[in-house]
Amino acid sequence: MKLYYAPGACSMASHICLEETGVPYETYAVNTQRKEHKGPEYLRINKHGQIPALAVDDTVIVENVAIQYYLASRYREAGLKPMDLMEEARWLSFISWMASTVHVSAKHITRTYIYTDDEAAHDSIRRVSRDSFWTYLVEIDRTLADNQWILGDQFTTADAYVLPYLNGAIKFGMPVDDLANLRAWQKRMLNRKAVRVVLEREGNTLLAGAAVAGGV
Ligand SMILES: N[C@@H](CCC(=O)N[C@@H](CS)C(=O)NCC(=O)O)C(=O)O
């Protein structure tokens, strides 16, 4: 398997999941600064021109949710999703929400120009989206009040999916220290070898408690 990722981007979620499986894999850091993801070579890998993409033999899986589903299902022994059907539905529900709602609100902040060409509206969109993004983080923080991991007692891909957005919140200069449960969870995340390996490979100073360049 080969993962195409960009340091600090949402691909960090798939990257952590892959490392958590414990199986060997290759990585390729796509240079988004140089727009490599919009070049013909990468568009042959992911026609959406987005990161992440996971090549498995001759097939390429795109979209964080699909990659997480694939890895958690193929490597069940890694315990990356719940076994019980209803718990699995809760897991799918959470990661779908991350992709459809949390990620999209972050994108309104970082890439406002996708949503309107009216520059006068940019500040307003960013302000409203920052509020929404923050509300989602507060919601996640609350779920961690009584839980070790996002879904309860079991670490799942849902945990891997939250980390790049905590990174994003730090970069956005949000008061993340007010999110005590999330900060405590971050420490638990950093106790996981797979998380440390990925953050080091991505050159991410979240390890040292700070944010790093790269986008959500
Ligand atoms: N829904 C996609 C979103 C992927 C996505 O937006 N990736 C960003 C990096 S975090 C990207 O490739 N941005 C460049 C672009 O969309 O042009 C997923 O979850 O995989």
mmCIF file of C-alpha atoms and ligand atoms in Angstrom:
data_model
loop_
_atom_site.group_PDB
_atom_site.id
_atom_site.type_symbol
_atom_site.label_atom_id
_atom_site.label_comp_id
_atom_site.label_asym_id
_atom_site.label_seq_id
_atom_site.Cartn_x
_atom_site.Cartn_y
_atom_site.Cartn_z
ATOM 1 C CA MET A 1 0.000 0.000 0.000
ATOM 2 C CA LYS A 2 1.094 3.542 -0.658
ATOM 3 C CA LEU A 3 -0.399 6.591 1.013
ATOM 4 C CA TYR A 4 -0.357 9.971 -0.683
ATOM 5 C CA TYR A 5 -0.531 12.628 2.002
ATOM 6 C CA ALA A 6 0.338 16.237 2.708
ATOM 7 C CA PRO A 7 1.955 17.134 6.032
ATOM 8 C CA GLY A 8 -0.533 18.704 8.442
ATOM 9 C CA ALA A 9 -3.513 18.096 6.153
ATOM 10 C CA CYS A 10 -6.608 15.967 6.814
ATOM 11 C CA SER A 11 -4.660 13.045 5.333
ATOM 12 C CA MET A 12 -3.033 12.821 8.782
ATOM 13 C CA ALA A 13 -6.128 10.839 9.822
ATOM 14 C CA SER A 14 -5.616 8.131 7.189
ATOM 15 C CA HIS A 15 -1.878 8.207 7.859
ATOM 16 C CA ILE A 16 -2.391 7.436 11.567
ATOM 17 C CA CYS A 17 -4.898 4.668 10.758
ATOM 18 C CA LEU A 18 -2.444 3.057 8.368
ATOM 19 C CA GLU A 19 0.344 3.173 10.930
ATOM 20 C CA GLU A 20 -2.023 1.759 13.567
ATOM 21 C CA THR A 21 -2.593 -1.368 11.430
ATOM 22 C CA GLY A 22 1.050 -2.303 11.961
ATOM 23 C CA VAL A 23 1.436 -3.475 8.341
ATOM 24 C CA PRO A 24 4.245 -2.199 6.109
ATOM 25 C CA TYR A 25 3.383 0.603 3.681
ATOM 26 C CA GLU A 26 4.954 3.353 1.640
ATOM 27 C CA THR A 27 4.246 7.054 1.781
ATOM 28 C CA TYR A 28 4.497 9.895 -0.670
ATOM 29 C CA ALA A 29 4.342 13.496 0.548
ATOM 30 C CA VAL A 30 2.470 15.475 -2.117
ATOM 31 C CA ASN A 31 3.830 18.996 -2.467
ATOM 32 C CA THR A 32 0.642 21.047 -2.255
ATOM 33 C CA GLN A 33 2.590 24.327 -2.109
ATOM 34 C CA ARG A 34 3.758 23.589 -5.638
ATOM 35 C CA LYS A 35 0.229 22.429 -6.587
ATOM 36 C CA GLU A 36 1.478 18.922 -7.300
ATOM 37 C CA HIS A 37 -2.018 17.653 -6.403
ATOM 38 C CA LYS A 38 -3.421 19.538 -9.421
ATOM 39 C CA GLY A 39 -0.788 18.205 -11.833
ATOM 40 C CA PRO A 40 -1.500 15.475 -14.414
ATOM 41 C CA GLU A 41 0.482 12.804 -12.580
ATOM 42 C CA TYR A 42 -1.400 13.167 -9.316
ATOM 43 C CA LEU A 43 -4.754 13.643 -11.067
ATOM 44 C CA ARG A 44 -4.249 10.166 -12.491
ATOM 45 C CA ILE A 45 -4.073 8.928 -8.888
ATOM 46 C CA ASN A 46 -6.959 11.029 -7.555
ATOM 47 C CA LYS A 47 -9.063 12.761 -10.184
ATOM 48 C CA HIS A 48 -10.446 15.081 -7.481
ATOM 49 C CA GLY A 49 -6.959 16.519 -7.022
ATOM 50 C CA GLN A 50 -7.175 15.970 -3.289
ATOM 51 C CA ILE A 51 -5.222 14.311 -0.538
ATOM 52 C CA PRO A 52 -5.321 11.617 0.824
ATOM 53 C CA ALA A 53 -5.263 8.722 -1.624
ATOM 54 C CA LEU A 54 -4.389 5.158 -0.717
ATOM 55 C CA ALA A 55 -3.081 2.911 -3.495
ATOM 56 C CA VAL A 56 -3.732 -0.755 -2.799
ATOM 57 C CA ASP A 57 -2.209 -2.893 -5.537
ATOM 58 C CA ASP A 58 -3.906 -1.591 -8.709
ATOM 59 C CA THR A 59 -6.751 0.228 -6.989
ATOM 60 C CA VAL A 60 -6.768 3.684 -5.458
ATOM 61 C CA ILE A 61 -9.080 4.494 -2.562
ATOM 62 C CA VAL A 62 -9.831 8.181 -2.027
ATOM 63 C CA GLU A 63 -11.743 9.986 0.726
ATOM 64 C CA ASN A 64 -10.730 9.713 4.372
ATOM 65 C CA VAL A 65 -13.946 7.909 5.312
ATOM 66 C CA ALA A 66 -13.453 5.223 2.642
ATOM 67 C CA ILE A 67 -9.793 4.745 3.560
ATOM 68 C CA GLN A 68 -10.677 4.389 7.237
ATOM 69 C CA TYR A 69 -13.458 1.934 6.393
ATOM 70 C CA TYR A 70 -11.127 -0.114 4.217
ATOM 71 C CA LEU A 71 -8.280 -0.266 6.745
ATOM 72 C CA ALA A 72 -10.532 -0.947 9.735
ATOM 73 C CA SER A 73 -12.358 -3.718 7.836
ATOM 74 C CA ARG A 74 -9.300 -5.341 6.259
ATOM 75 C CA TYR A 75 -7.244 -5.282 9.464
ATOM 76 C CA ARG A 76 -9.963 -6.081 11.982
ATOM 77 C CA GLU A 77 -7.376 -7.381 14.448
ATOM 78 C CA ALA A 78 -6.091 -3.803 14.793
ATOM 79 C CA GLY A 79 -9.451 -2.925 16.409
ATOM 80 C CA LEU A 80 -9.869 0.359 14.531
ATOM 81 C CA LYS A 81 -13.671 0.218 14.482
ATOM 82 C CA PRO A 82 -16.236 -1.422 16.799
ATOM 83 C CA MET A 83 -17.400 -4.993 16.128
ATOM 84 C CA ASP A 84 -20.981 -4.524 17.280
ATOM 85 C CA LEU A 85 -23.231 -3.336 14.413
ATOM 86 C CA MET A 86 -24.880 -0.491 16.306
ATOM 87 C CA GLU A 87 -21.508 0.708 17.624
ATOM 88 C CA GLU A 88 -20.150 0.469 14.105
ATOM 89 C CA ALA A 89 -23.014 2.662 12.900
ATOM 90 C CA ARG A 90 -22.092 5.210 15.607
ATOM 91 C CA TRP A 91 -18.500 5.116 14.390
ATOM 92 C CA LEU A 92 -19.565 5.638 10.765
ATOM 93 C CA SER A 93 -21.861 8.421 11.838
ATOM 94 C CA PHE A 94 -19.036 10.226 13.621
ATOM 95 C CA ILE A 95 -16.474 9.955 10.832
ATOM 96 C CA SER A 96 -19.105 11.009 8.271
ATOM 97 C CA TRP A 97 -19.818 14.079 10.388
ATOM 98 C CA MET A 98 -16.106 14.873 10.502
ATOM 99 C CA ALA A 99 -15.914 14.719 6.691
ATOM 100 C CA SER A 100 -19.175 16.442 5.848
ATOM 101 C CA THR A 101 -19.342 19.063 8.563
ATOM 102 C CA VAL A 102 -16.166 19.655 10.591
ATOM 103 C CA HIS A 103 -13.821 19.455 7.595
ATOM 104 C CA VAL A 104 -16.100 21.607 5.472
ATOM 105 C CA SER A 105 -16.318 24.338 8.103
ATOM 106 C CA ALA A 106 -12.491 24.378 8.338
ATOM 107 C CA LYS A 107 -12.326 24.650 4.569
ATOM 108 C CA HIS A 108 -14.575 27.719 4.648
ATOM 109 C CA ILE A 109 -11.917 29.332 6.863
ATOM 110 C CA THR A 110 -8.826 28.304 4.899
ATOM 111 C CA ARG A 111 -10.199 28.336 1.350
ATOM 112 C CA THR A 112 -13.014 30.853 1.467
ATOM 113 C CA TYR A 113 -12.572 31.688 -2.227
ATOM 114 C CA ILE A 114 -14.067 28.290 -3.165
ATOM 115 C CA TYR A 115 -17.406 29.344 -1.735
ATOM 116 C CA THR A 116 -17.779 32.879 -3.078
ATOM 117 C CA ASP A 117 -16.039 35.193 -5.488
ATOM 118 C CA ASP A 118 -17.461 38.141 -3.580
ATOM 119 C CA GLU A 119 -14.393 39.223 -1.651
ATOM 120 C CA ALA A 120 -16.460 41.543 0.498
ATOM 121 C CA ALA A 121 -18.163 38.447 1.918
ATOM 122 C CA HIS A 122 -14.942 36.619 2.820
ATOM 123 C CA ASP A 123 -14.516 38.073 6.299
ATOM 124 C CA SER A 124 -18.096 37.313 7.181
ATOM 125 C CA ILE A 125 -17.866 33.720 5.926
ATOM 126 C CA ARG A 126 -14.629 33.211 7.835
ATOM 127 C CA ARG A 127 -16.087 34.658 11.030
ATOM 128 C CA VAL A 128 -19.221 32.510 10.893
ATOM 129 C CA SER A 129 -17.210 29.409 9.943
ATOM 130 C CA ARG A 130 -14.767 29.950 12.797
ATOM 131 C CA ASP A 131 -17.755 30.045 15.163
ATOM 132 C CA SER A 132 -19.167 26.827 13.691
ATOM 133 C CA PHE A 133 -15.787 25.084 13.714
ATOM 134 C CA TRP A 134 -15.256 26.065 17.329
ATOM 135 C CA THR A 135 -18.761 24.845 18.276
ATOM 136 C CA TYR A 136 -17.919 21.444 16.763
ATOM 137 C CA LEU A 137 -14.706 21.236 18.764
ATOM 138 C CA VAL A 138 -16.595 22.119 21.947
ATOM 139 C CA GLU A 139 -19.039 19.326 21.116
ATOM 140 C CA ILE A 140 -16.166 16.856 20.675
ATOM 141 C CA ASP A 141 -14.611 18.098 23.915
ATOM 142 C CA ARG A 142 -17.889 17.362 25.745
ATOM 143 C CA THR A 143 -18.050 13.804 24.418
ATOM 144 C CA LEU A 144 -14.586 13.275 25.886
ATOM 145 C CA ALA A 145 -15.688 14.355 29.377
ATOM 146 C CA ASP A 146 -16.599 10.784 30.335
ATOM 147 C CA ASN A 147 -14.730 8.897 27.626
ATOM 148 C CA GLN A 148 -11.108 8.033 27.102
ATOM 149 C CA TRP A 149 -11.578 7.945 23.344
ATOM 150 C CA ILE A 150 -14.052 9.591 20.979
ATOM 151 C CA LEU A 151 -16.420 6.621 20.922
ATOM 152 C CA GLY A 152 -15.857 5.439 24.487
ATOM 153 C CA ASP A 153 -13.344 2.885 25.748
ATOM 154 C CA GLN A 154 -11.987 1.848 22.361
ATOM 155 C CA PHE A 155 -9.526 3.846 20.274
ATOM 156 C CA THR A 156 -10.912 3.932 16.724
ATOM 157 C CA THR A 157 -10.205 5.748 13.475
ATOM 158 C CA ALA A 158 -12.520 8.453 14.824
ATOM 159 C CA ASP A 159 -9.703 9.502 17.163
ATOM 160 C CA ALA A 160 -7.229 9.667 14.301
ATOM 161 C CA TYR A 161 -9.728 11.832 12.405
ATOM 162 C CA VAL A 162 -9.990 14.486 15.128
ATOM 163 C CA LEU A 163 -6.258 15.164 15.487
ATOM 164 C CA PRO A 164 -5.685 17.202 12.284
ATOM 165 C CA TYR A 165 -8.576 19.479 13.259
ATOM 166 C CA LEU A 166 -7.125 20.082 16.718
ATOM 167 C CA ASN A 167 -3.955 20.995 14.852
ATOM 168 C CA GLY A 168 -6.053 23.307 12.689
ATOM 169 C CA ALA A 169 -7.662 24.960 15.713
ATOM 170 C CA ILE A 170 -4.209 25.709 17.147
ATOM 171 C CA LYS A 171 -3.135 27.198 13.828
ATOM 172 C CA PHE A 172 -6.310 29.295 13.705
ATOM 173 C CA GLY A 173 -5.255 30.729 17.095
ATOM 174 C CA MET A 174 -8.328 29.344 18.847
ATOM 175 C CA PRO A 175 -8.254 29.031 22.668
ATOM 176 C CA VAL A 176 -7.752 25.261 22.641
ATOM 177 C CA ASP A 177 -6.570 25.241 26.252
ATOM 178 C CA ASP A 178 -10.206 25.897 27.182
ATOM 179 C CA LEU A 179 -10.934 22.430 25.801
ATOM 180 C CA ALA A 180 -9.485 20.531 28.750
ATOM 181 C CA ASN A 181 -10.911 17.145 27.743
ATOM 182 C CA LEU A 182 -9.548 17.444 24.239
ATOM 183 C CA ARG A 183 -6.139 18.532 25.545
ATOM 184 C CA ALA A 184 -6.071 15.516 27.918
ATOM 185 C CA TRP A 185 -7.090 13.287 24.995
ATOM 186 C CA GLN A 186 -4.264 14.803 22.920
ATOM 187 C CA LYS A 187 -1.799 13.578 25.576
ATOM 188 C CA ARG A 188 -3.315 10.086 25.362
ATOM 189 C CA MET A 189 -2.984 10.255 21.587
ATOM 190 C CA LEU A 190 0.668 11.212 21.913
ATOM 191 C CA ASN A 191 1.222 8.156 24.095
ATOM 192 C CA ARG A 192 0.411 6.005 21.071
ATOM 193 C CA LYS A 193 3.467 4.982 19.105
ATOM 194 C CA ALA A 194 1.628 5.136 15.761
ATOM 195 C CA VAL A 195 0.576 8.729 16.403
ATOM 196 C CA ARG A 196 4.120 9.770 17.315
ATOM 197 C CA VAL A 197 5.558 8.052 14.226
ATOM 198 C CA VAL A 198 3.124 9.897 11.946
ATOM 199 C CA LEU A 199 3.552 13.297 13.593
ATOM 200 C CA GLU A 200 7.320 12.932 13.348
ATOM 201 C CA ARG A 201 7.131 11.911 9.680
ATOM 202 C CA GLU A 202 4.859 14.881 8.991
ATOM 203 C CA GLY A 203 7.231 17.178 10.895
ATOM 204 C CA ASN A 204 4.371 18.170 13.144
ATOM 205 C CA THR A 205 5.250 20.032 16.312
ATOM 206 C CA LEU A 206 1.918 19.115 17.912
ATOM 207 C CA LEU A 207 4.212 16.678 19.695
ATOM 208 C CA ALA A 208 5.747 19.658 21.446
ATOM 209 C CA GLY A 209 2.305 21.174 22.063
ATOM 210 C CA ALA A 210 2.409 23.632 19.177
ATOM 211 C CA ALA A 211 0.938 23.771 15.683
ATOM 212 C CA VAL A 212 2.812 23.474 12.440
ATOM 213 C CA ALA A 213 2.441 24.684 8.873
ATOM 214 C CA GLY A 214 0.122 22.771 6.545
ATOM 215 C CA GLY A 215 -3.590 22.926 5.929
ATOM 216 C CA VAL A 216 -6.741 21.186 7.017
HETATM 217 N N1 LIG B 1 -13.565 14.705 1.516
HETATM 218 C C1 LIG B 1 -12.142 14.586 1.253
HETATM 219 C C2 LIG B 1 -11.507 15.934 1.462
HETATM 220 C C3 LIG B 1 -10.071 15.923 1.076
HETATM 221 C C4 LIG B 1 -9.475 17.313 1.111
HETATM 222 O O1 LIG B 1 -10.187 18.335 1.045
HETATM 223 N N2 LIG B 1 -8.158 17.356 1.229
HETATM 224 C C5 LIG B 1 -7.492 18.625 1.225
HETATM 225 C C6 LIG B 1 -6.309 18.604 2.168
HETATM 226 S S1 LIG B 1 -6.891 18.546 3.839
HETATM 227 C C7 LIG B 1 -7.026 18.902 -0.178
HETATM 228 O O2 LIG B 1 -6.632 18.003 -0.890
HETATM 229 N N3 LIG B 1 -7.121 20.167 -0.563
HETATM 230 C C8 LIG B 1 -6.746 20.591 -1.865
HETATM 231 C C9 LIG B 1 -7.939 20.810 -2.751
HETATM 232 O O3 LIG B 1 -9.071 20.463 -2.375
HETATM 233 O O4 LIG B 1 -7.736 21.350 -3.808
HETATM 234 C C10 LIG B 1 -11.534 13.546 2.190
HETATM 235 O O5 LIG B 1 -11.984 13.440 3.330
HETATM 236 O O6 LIG B 1 -10.615 12.820 1.786
#
